[in-house]
CSV table of C-alpha atoms in Angstrom, one decimal:
chain,number,residue,atom,x,y,z
F,1,UNK,CA,-23.3,20.2,89.2
F,2,UNK,CA,-20.8,21.6,91.6
F,3,UNK,CA,-21.0,25.3,92.8
F,4,UNK,CA,-17.7,25.4,94.8
F,5,UNK,CA,-17.8,27.7,97.6
F,6,UNK,CA,-20.6,29.9,96.0
F,7,UNK,CA,-23.2,28.5,98.5
F,8,UNK,CA,-21.0,29.4,101.5
F,9,UNK,CA,-20.6,32.9,100.1
F,10,UNK,CA,-24.4,33.4,99.4
F,11,UNK,CA,-25.1,32.1,102.9
F,12,UNK,CA,-22.8,34.7,104.4
F,13,UNK,CA,-24.1,37.4,102.4
F,14,UNK,CA,-27.7,36.5,103.2
F,15,UNK,CA,-26.8,36.6,106.9
F,16,UNK,CA,-25.3,40.1,106.6
F,17,UNK,CA,-28.5,41.4,104.9
F,18,UNK,CA,-30.7,39.8,107.5
F,19,UNK,CA,-28.8,41.4,110.4
F,20,UNK,CA,-28.8,44.7,108.7
F,21,UNK,CA,-32.4,44.7,107.8
F,22,UNK,CA,-33.5,43.5,111.2
F,23,UNK,CA,-31.6,46.1,113.1
F,24,UNK,CA,-34.3,48.9,113.1
F,25,UNK,CA,-37.4,46.7,112.8
F,26,UNK,CA,-39.8,45.6,115.3
F,27,UNK,CA,-40.6,42.0,114.8
F,28,UNK,CA,-42.1,38.9,116.4
F,29,UNK,CA,-39.1,38.6,118.4
F,30,UNK,CA,-39.3,41.8,120.4
F,31,UNK,CA,-39.6,40.4,123.9
F,32,UNK,CA,-43.3,41.0,124.2
F,33,UNK,CA,-45.9,38.5,125.3
F,34,UNK,CA,-48.8,38.0,122.9
F,35,UNK,CA,-51.1,39.9,125.1
F,36,UNK,CA,-48.7,42.9,125.3
F,37,UNK,CA,-48.1,42.8,121.6
F,38,UNK,CA,-51.9,42.8,121.1
F,39,UNK,CA,-52.4,45.8,123.5
F,40,UNK,CA,-49.6,47.7,121.6
F,41,UNK,CA,-51.0,47.2,118.2
F,42,UNK,CA,-54.4,48.1,119.4
F,43,UNK,CA,-53.1,51.3,120.9
F,44,UNK,CA,-51.2,52.0,117.4
F,45,UNK,CA,-54.4,51.4,115.5
F,46,UNK,CA,-56.5,53.7,117.7
F,47,UNK,CA,-53.9,56.5,117.4
F,48,UNK,CA,-53.8,56.1,113.5
F,49,UNK,CA,-57.7,56.2,113.4
F,50,UNK,CA,-57.8,59.3,115.6
F,51,UNK,CA,-55.3,61.0,113.5
F,52,UNK,CA,-57.0,60.1,110.2
F,53,UNK,CA,-60.5,61.4,111.8
F,54,UNK,CA,-58.8,64.8,112.7
F,55,UNK,CA,-57.4,65.2,109.2
F,56,UNK,CA,-60.8,64.5,107.8
F,57,UNK,CA,-62.5,67.0,110.1
F,58,UNK,CA,-59.8,69.5,109.3
F,59,UNK,CA,-60.3,69.0,105.6
F,60,UNK,CA,-64.2,69.1,105.9
F,61,UNK,CA,-64.1,72.7,107.5
C-alpha cells in the first residue's frame, strides 16, 4: 500500500491553499490580545445591530 510521492505532493498543495486562503482573512492569529479581540467583536456586533435597526425603521415608514 505505497503511494509513492503523492503524499508529499498533496501536502505541498494543501500548504499553498492554506496560504492563499489565509491571506485575506482575519483569524485568531491577528496579533490581538483576547481583550482587544472581544472589544473589536463587540463593536462590530453593535454596528451590525444598528444597521439592521435602521433598515427596519426605514422599511417600517
